[in-house]
Amino acid sequence: MTAPDQLTKLSSAFILQKILFITGLLICLLLLQDYNRVSAKDSTSNIIAVLAFTAGTIYFFTRPVIFFDDTNLYIKKFRKKEIVIPLKNIRSLEKEFFYSIFTKGGNYYHIKYAADDSNGSIRFYAGYGSDSLPQFIVHLKKINRTAKIET
């Protein structure tokens, strides 16, 4: 992998969402513990809240992290080996209109690429304030003129 200072992050880090879901999970666990200490009644709603915050926390911590440099795209998925894709192997970059309808402050994008012996794809979220997506498109157009780009 290239030195970290030469890479540009393409995907969102979801920092605020991670903090909110961890905080919510901790508060729910503390409330559940306190509720069980004070009362022996059914605490189904608290358990449902804990499960919801746990699912949200897991979701945001398992999102792929995508970086790029002048020649390659680097995809790091949760608990998997990093995938390095040359920009010349990217077939398309498309905006996911269905997923983007439900988000405010950013858009989901879908990258299709040719891997070693098969085809692959990755979906990622890029915020509106991010200047890395236009940089990525410029690098992609320079290296791969045949890539289909729909933003």
XYZ file of N, CA and C in Angstrom, residues 1-144:
432
model
N 0.836 -1.179 0.000
C 0.000 0.000 0.000
C 0.875 1.234 0.000
N 0.391 2.291 -0.590
C 1.121 3.550 -0.653
C 1.150 4.198 0.729
N 2.099 5.088 0.921
C 2.187 5.794 2.196
C 0.878 6.529 2.474
N 0.401 6.516 3.743
C -0.899 7.094 4.059
C -1.048 8.563 3.693
N 0.051 9.329 3.689
C -0.077 10.752 3.376
C -0.294 10.994 1.878
N -0.109 9.980 1.038
C -0.319 10.133 -0.393
C -1.704 9.667 -0.827
N -2.456 9.080 0.075
C -3.782 8.573 -0.253
C -4.850 9.601 0.091
N -5.917 9.591 -0.696
C -7.062 10.459 -0.445
C -8.249 9.577 -0.114
N -8.932 9.893 0.959
C -10.072 9.083 1.379
C -11.290 9.445 0.543
N -11.937 8.436 -0.011
C -13.093 8.635 -0.881
C -14.399 8.421 -0.128
N -14.431 7.456 0.760
C -15.666 7.131 1.481
C -15.787 7.964 2.753
N -17.007 8.076 3.234
C -17.268 8.811 4.458
C -16.833 7.997 5.664
N -16.399 8.684 6.724
C -15.946 7.998 7.933
C -17.097 7.739 8.910
N -18.225 8.411 8.751
C -19.385 8.265 9.637
C -19.006 8.489 11.104
N -18.147 9.453 11.375
C -17.676 9.706 12.743
C -18.839 10.080 13.662
N -19.666 11.024 13.252
C -20.776 11.468 14.097
C -21.747 10.323 14.375
N -22.064 9.548 13.351
C -22.990 8.427 13.531
C -22.412 7.384 14.480
N -21.122 7.108 14.351
C -20.487 6.138 15.241
C -20.547 6.610 16.690
N -20.238 7.883 16.903
C -20.273 8.433 18.269
C -21.689 8.377 18.829
N -22.675 8.769 18.022
C -24.065 8.767 18.489
C -24.557 7.360 18.814
N -24.247 6.390 17.970
C -24.719 5.034 18.221
C -24.007 4.399 19.414
N -22.729 4.652 19.595
C -22.021 4.119 20.768
C -22.578 4.756 22.036
N -22.794 6.063 22.008
C -23.362 6.756 23.163
C -24.761 6.224 23.475
N -25.586 6.084 22.447
C -26.929 5.546 22.641
C -26.899 4.134 23.196
N -25.985 3.319 22.704
C -25.864 1.948 23.193
C -25.463 1.930 24.663
N -24.485 2.754 25.031
C -24.053 2.805 26.427
C -25.168 3.304 27.338
N -25.892 4.330 26.910
C -27.004 4.834 27.717
C -28.077 3.766 27.883
N -28.415 3.078 26.807
C -29.427 2.009 26.888
C -28.974 0.885 27.816
N -27.704 0.513 27.742
C -27.196 -0.539 28.624
C -27.238 -0.105 30.089
N -26.881 1.157 30.355
C -26.951 1.659 31.729
C -28.391 1.712 32.224
N -29.300 2.162 31.363
C -30.714 2.194 31.736
C -31.252 0.790 31.972
N -30.866 -0.141 31.133
C -31.314 -1.523 31.285
C -30.793 -2.118 32.594
N -29.541 -1.849 32.897
C -28.958 -2.339 34.141
C -29.685 -1.733 35.345
N -29.941 -0.434 35.303
C -30.640 0.238 36.385
C -32.079 -0.248 36.487
N -32.726 -0.429 35.369
C -34.112 -0.887 35.342
C -34.224 -2.292 35.920
N -33.290 -3.172 35.595
C -33.306 -4.534 36.124
C -32.992 -4.569 37.620
N -32.221 -3.612 38.104
C -31.888 -3.550 39.526
C -33.089 -3.080 40.337
N -33.858 -2.139 39.797
C -34.982 -1.545 40.513
C -36.243 -2.391 40.380
N -36.473 -2.943 39.204
C -37.737 -3.627 38.954
C -37.495 -4.973 38.292
N -38.335 -5.914 38.616
C -38.234 -7.238 38.006
C -39.231 -7.377 36.854
N -39.827 -6.258 36.432
C -40.811 -6.293 35.348
C -40.136 -6.557 34.014
N -40.971 -6.781 33.029
C -40.494 -7.029 31.664
C -39.845 -5.760 31.098
N -38.654 -5.889 30.577
C -37.937 -4.735 30.013
C -37.731 -4.919 28.513
N -38.780 -5.337 27.817
C -38.690 -5.630 26.390
C -38.300 -4.399 25.579
N -38.875 -3.247 25.899
C -38.563 -2.041 25.124
C -37.100 -1.653 25.269
N -36.548 -1.835 26.460
C -35.127 -1.528 26.655
C -34.242 -2.503 25.882
N -34.633 -3.760 25.854
C -33.855 -4.760 25.116
C -33.913 -4.471 23.617
N -35.072 -4.057 23.125
C -35.210 -3.700 21.707
C -34.328 -2.498 21.378
N -34.284 -1.517 22.275
C -33.427 -0.342 22.054
C -31.955 -0.744 22.032
N -31.550 -1.633 22.927
C -30.161 -2.109 22.948
C -29.832 -2.826 21.644
N -30.743 -3.671 21.182
C -30.521 -4.384 19.919
C -30.434 -3.423 18.739
N -31.291 -2.405 18.719
C -31.266 -1.431 17.626
C -29.965 -0.643 17.620
N -29.527 -0.171 18.771
C -28.274 0.575 18.841
C -27.070 -0.324 18.542
N -27.142 -1.587 18.943
C -26.069 -2.528 18.616
C -25.988 -2.750 17.114
N -27.139 -2.939 16.473
C -27.162 -3.129 15.015
C -26.619 -1.897 14.295
N -27.030 -0.709 14.732
C -26.527 0.522 14.115
C -25.029 0.685 14.290
N -24.535 0.376 15.484
C -23.101 0.470 15.744
C -22.321 -0.490 14.850
N -22.792 -1.713 14.758
C -22.128 -2.704 13.897
C -22.163 -2.253 12.447
N -23.296 -1.734 12.000
C -23.429 -1.268 10.612
C -22.394 -0.194 10.291
N -22.293 0.829 11.123
C -21.385 1.934 10.807
C -19.913 1.556 10.956
N -19.599 0.603 11.823
C -18.207 0.188 11.962
C -17.775 -0.819 10.902
N -18.712 -1.385 10.158
C -18.342 -2.356 9.117
C -18.426 -1.781 7.709
N -18.645 -0.498 7.562
C -18.662 0.135 6.245
C -17.270 0.073 5.634
N -17.172 -0.162 4.325
C -15.846 -0.208 3.701
C -15.176 1.168 3.704
N -13.871 1.144 3.836
C -13.078 2.368 3.769
C -12.380 2.361 2.415
N -12.553 3.443 1.649
C -12.018 3.498 0.289
C -11.077 4.691 0.159
N -9.857 4.405 -0.299
C -8.848 5.417 -0.568
C -8.444 5.317 -2.031
N -7.834 6.379 -2.535
C -7.275 6.321 -3.889
C -6.035 7.186 -3.960
N -5.207 6.882 -4.955
C -4.067 7.727 -5.294
C -4.084 7.931 -6.801
N -2.975 8.295 -7.385
C -2.943 8.602 -8.814
C -3.184 7.388 -9.710
N -2.945 6.193 -9.211
C -3.040 5.014 -10.074
C -3.963 3.909 -9.572
N -4.258 3.871 -8.281
C -5.009 2.749 -7.718
C -6.147 3.197 -6.810
N -7.076 2.285 -6.642
C -8.165 2.427 -5.682
C -7.951 1.346 -4.628
N -8.025 1.708 -3.345
C -7.785 0.774 -2.252
C -9.080 0.609 -1.465
N -9.534 -0.635 -1.330
C -10.768 -0.921 -0.615
C -10.430 -1.788 0.585
N -10.769 -1.301 1.759
C -10.555 -2.061 2.988
C -11.920 -2.357 3.590
N -12.299 -3.632 3.536
C -13.551 -4.072 4.127
C -13.271 -4.640 5.509
N -14.277 -4.655 6.337
C -14.159 -5.143 7.707
C -13.694 -6.591 7.721
N -12.598 -6.845 8.413
C -12.031 -8.189 8.607
C -11.676 -8.901 7.306
N -11.349 -8.146 6.267
C -10.925 -8.758 5.004
C -9.643 -8.094 4.539
N -8.948 -8.793 3.678
C -7.707 -8.277 3.112
C -8.016 -7.072 2.216
N -7.110 -6.115 2.217
C -7.289 -4.924 1.392
C -7.239 -5.286 -0.090
N -8.147 -4.694 -0.843
C -8.203 -4.923 -2.290
C -7.594 -3.710 -2.979
N -6.668 -3.951 -3.891
C -6.048 -2.877 -4.669
C -6.509 -3.029 -6.112
N -7.147 -1.980 -6.624
C -7.680 -2.010 -7.987
C -7.049 -0.878 -8.785
N -6.376 -1.187 -9.866
C -5.861 -0.112 -10.728
C -7.028 0.698 -11.307
N -6.855 1.990 -11.398
C -7.919 2.843 -11.938
C -8.280 2.461 -13.370
N -7.335 1.882 -14.102
C -7.630 1.471 -15.476
C -8.604 0.298 -15.534
N -8.795 -0.418 -14.408
C -9.718 -1.555 -14.357
C -11.129 -1.170 -13.912
N -11.345 0.088 -13.612
C -12.677 0.521 -13.190
C -13.549 0.695 -14.420
N -14.698 0.058 -14.392
C -15.618 0.111 -15.534
C -16.609 1.253 -15.426
N -17.098 1.518 -14.202
C -18.089 2.591 -14.065
C -18.121 3.144 -12.648
N -18.538 4.385 -12.582
C -18.826 5.075 -11.327
C -20.210 5.669 -11.500
N -21.168 5.162 -10.740
C -22.550 5.591 -10.911
C -23.121 6.040 -9.581
N -23.953 7.065 -9.645
C -24.668 7.519 -8.463
C -25.840 6.571 -8.227
N -26.002 6.130 -6.993
C -27.118 5.252 -6.623
C -28.315 6.133 -6.269
N -29.196 6.343 -7.220
C -30.305 7.254 -6.999
C -31.271 6.750 -5.930
N -31.535 5.440 -5.891
C -32.477 4.901 -4.910
C -32.002 5.163 -3.487
N -30.727 4.850 -3.192
C -30.210 5.048 -1.845
C -30.030 6.530 -1.533
N -29.697 7.321 -2.536
C -29.458 8.743 -2.316
C -30.738 9.506 -2.003
N -31.885 8.955 -2.376
C -33.161 9.606 -2.067
C -33.351 9.710 -0.564
N -32.903 8.696 0.168
C -33.137 8.621 1.600
C -32.047 9.283 2.440
N -31.045 9.835 1.815
C -29.965 10.467 2.576
C -29.948 11.958 2.308
N -29.619 12.692 3.316
C -29.453 14.135 3.164
C -28.006 14.448 3.526
N -27.383 15.275 2.758
C -26.006 15.637 3.036
C -24.984 14.809 2.295
N -25.415 13.993 1.347
C -24.462 13.192 0.599
C -25.156 12.234 -0.345
N -24.375 11.440 -1.045
C -24.902 10.489 -2.012
C -24.158 9.171 -1.911
N -24.850 8.106 -2.295
C -24.224 6.801 -2.421
C -23.764 6.630 -3.862
N -22.595 6.028 -4.025
C -22.045 5.765 -5.346
C -21.697 4.290 -5.454
N -21.700 3.815 -6.679
C -21.422 2.409 -6.961
C -20.275 2.354 -7.966
N -19.206 1.676 -7.606
C -18.064 1.501 -8.502
C -18.046 0.048 -8.958
N -18.016 -0.160 -10.258
C -17.868 -1.505 -10.821
C -16.465 -1.598 -11.399
N -15.809 -2.715 -11.135
C -14.428 -2.875 -11.573
C -14.161 -4.315 -11.993
N -13.081 -4.471 -12.753
C -12.628 -5.803 -13.153
C -11.507 -6.202 -12.200
N -11.715 -7.295 -11.488
C -10.691 -7.804 -10.576
C -9.817 -8.806 -11.332
N -8.970 -9.517 -10.617
C -8.026 -10.446 -11.236
C -8.702 -11.437 -12.178
N -9.690 -12.160 -11.678
C -10.326 -13.173 -12.518
C -11.851 -13.042 -12.540
N -12.352 -11.935 -12.021
C -13.801 -11.750 -11.996
C -14.128 -10.259 -11.976
N -15.402 -9.977 -11.907
C -15.853 -8.589 -11.788
C -16.248 -8.331 -10.339
N -16.116 -7.100 -9.914
C -16.485 -6.742 -8.554
C -17.165 -5.389 -8.526
N -17.752 -5.086 -7.401
C -18.370 -3.781 -7.229
C -18.346 -3.408 -5.756
N -18.437 -2.128 -5.508
C -18.455 -1.615 -4.144
C -19.357 -0.391 -4.111
N -20.147 -0.277 -3.065
C -20.999 0.889 -2.873
C -20.435 1.677 -1.692
N -20.406 2.994 -1.807
C -19.884 3.810 -0.726
C -20.660 5.116 -0.641
N -20.530 5.768 0.494
C -21.215 7.030 0.756
C -20.197 8.154 0.722
N -20.521 9.201 -0.018
C -19.660 10.389 -0.068
C -20.504 11.600 0.311
N -20.057 12.356 1.282
C -20.781 13.537 1.728
C -20.669 14.677 0.734
N -21.634 15.612 0.802
C -21.630 16.766 -0.105
C -20.407 17.649 0.096
N -19.930 17.757 1.312
C -18.787 18.610 1.594
C -17.457 18.015 1.167
N -17.468 16.785 0.703
C -16.234 16.099 0.339
C -15.733 16.580 -1.019
N -14.467 16.956 -1.077
C -13.870 17.348 -2.361
C -13.090 16.193 -2.977
N -13.106 15.034 -2.326
C -12.339 13.903 -2.846
C -13.007 13.247 -4.050
N -14.336 13.271 -4.149
C -15.008 12.649 -5.291
C -14.660 13.361 -6.603
N -14.715 14.699 -6.671
C -14.276 15.346 -7.916
C -12.812 15.055 -8.261
N -11.950 14.969 -7.249
C -10.544 14.619 -7.493
C -10.437 13.210 -8.062
N -11.225 12.297 -7.508
C -11.215 10.920 -7.989
C -11.681 10.856 -9.440
N -12.714 11.591 -9.776
C -13.228 11.592 -11.154
C -12.177 12.117 -12.116
N -11.447 13.153 -11.719
C -10.375 13.695 -12.565
C -9.300 12.643 -12.791
N -8.860 11.973 -11.720
C -7.843 10.918 -11.863
C -8.354 9.770 -12.726
N -9.617 9.403 -12.526
C -10.194 8.297 -13.291
C -10.279 8.635 -14.775
N -10.687 9.867 -15.101
C -10.783 10.274 -16.509
C -9.412 10.324 -17.168
N -8.389 10.705 -16.407
C -7.029 10.757 -16.950
C -6.514 9.369 -17.319
N -6.767 8.421 -16.426
C -6.192 7.091 -16.599
C -7.092 6.171 -17.411
N -8.392 6.297 -17.254
C -9.329 5.375 -17.894
C -10.422 6.170 -18.616
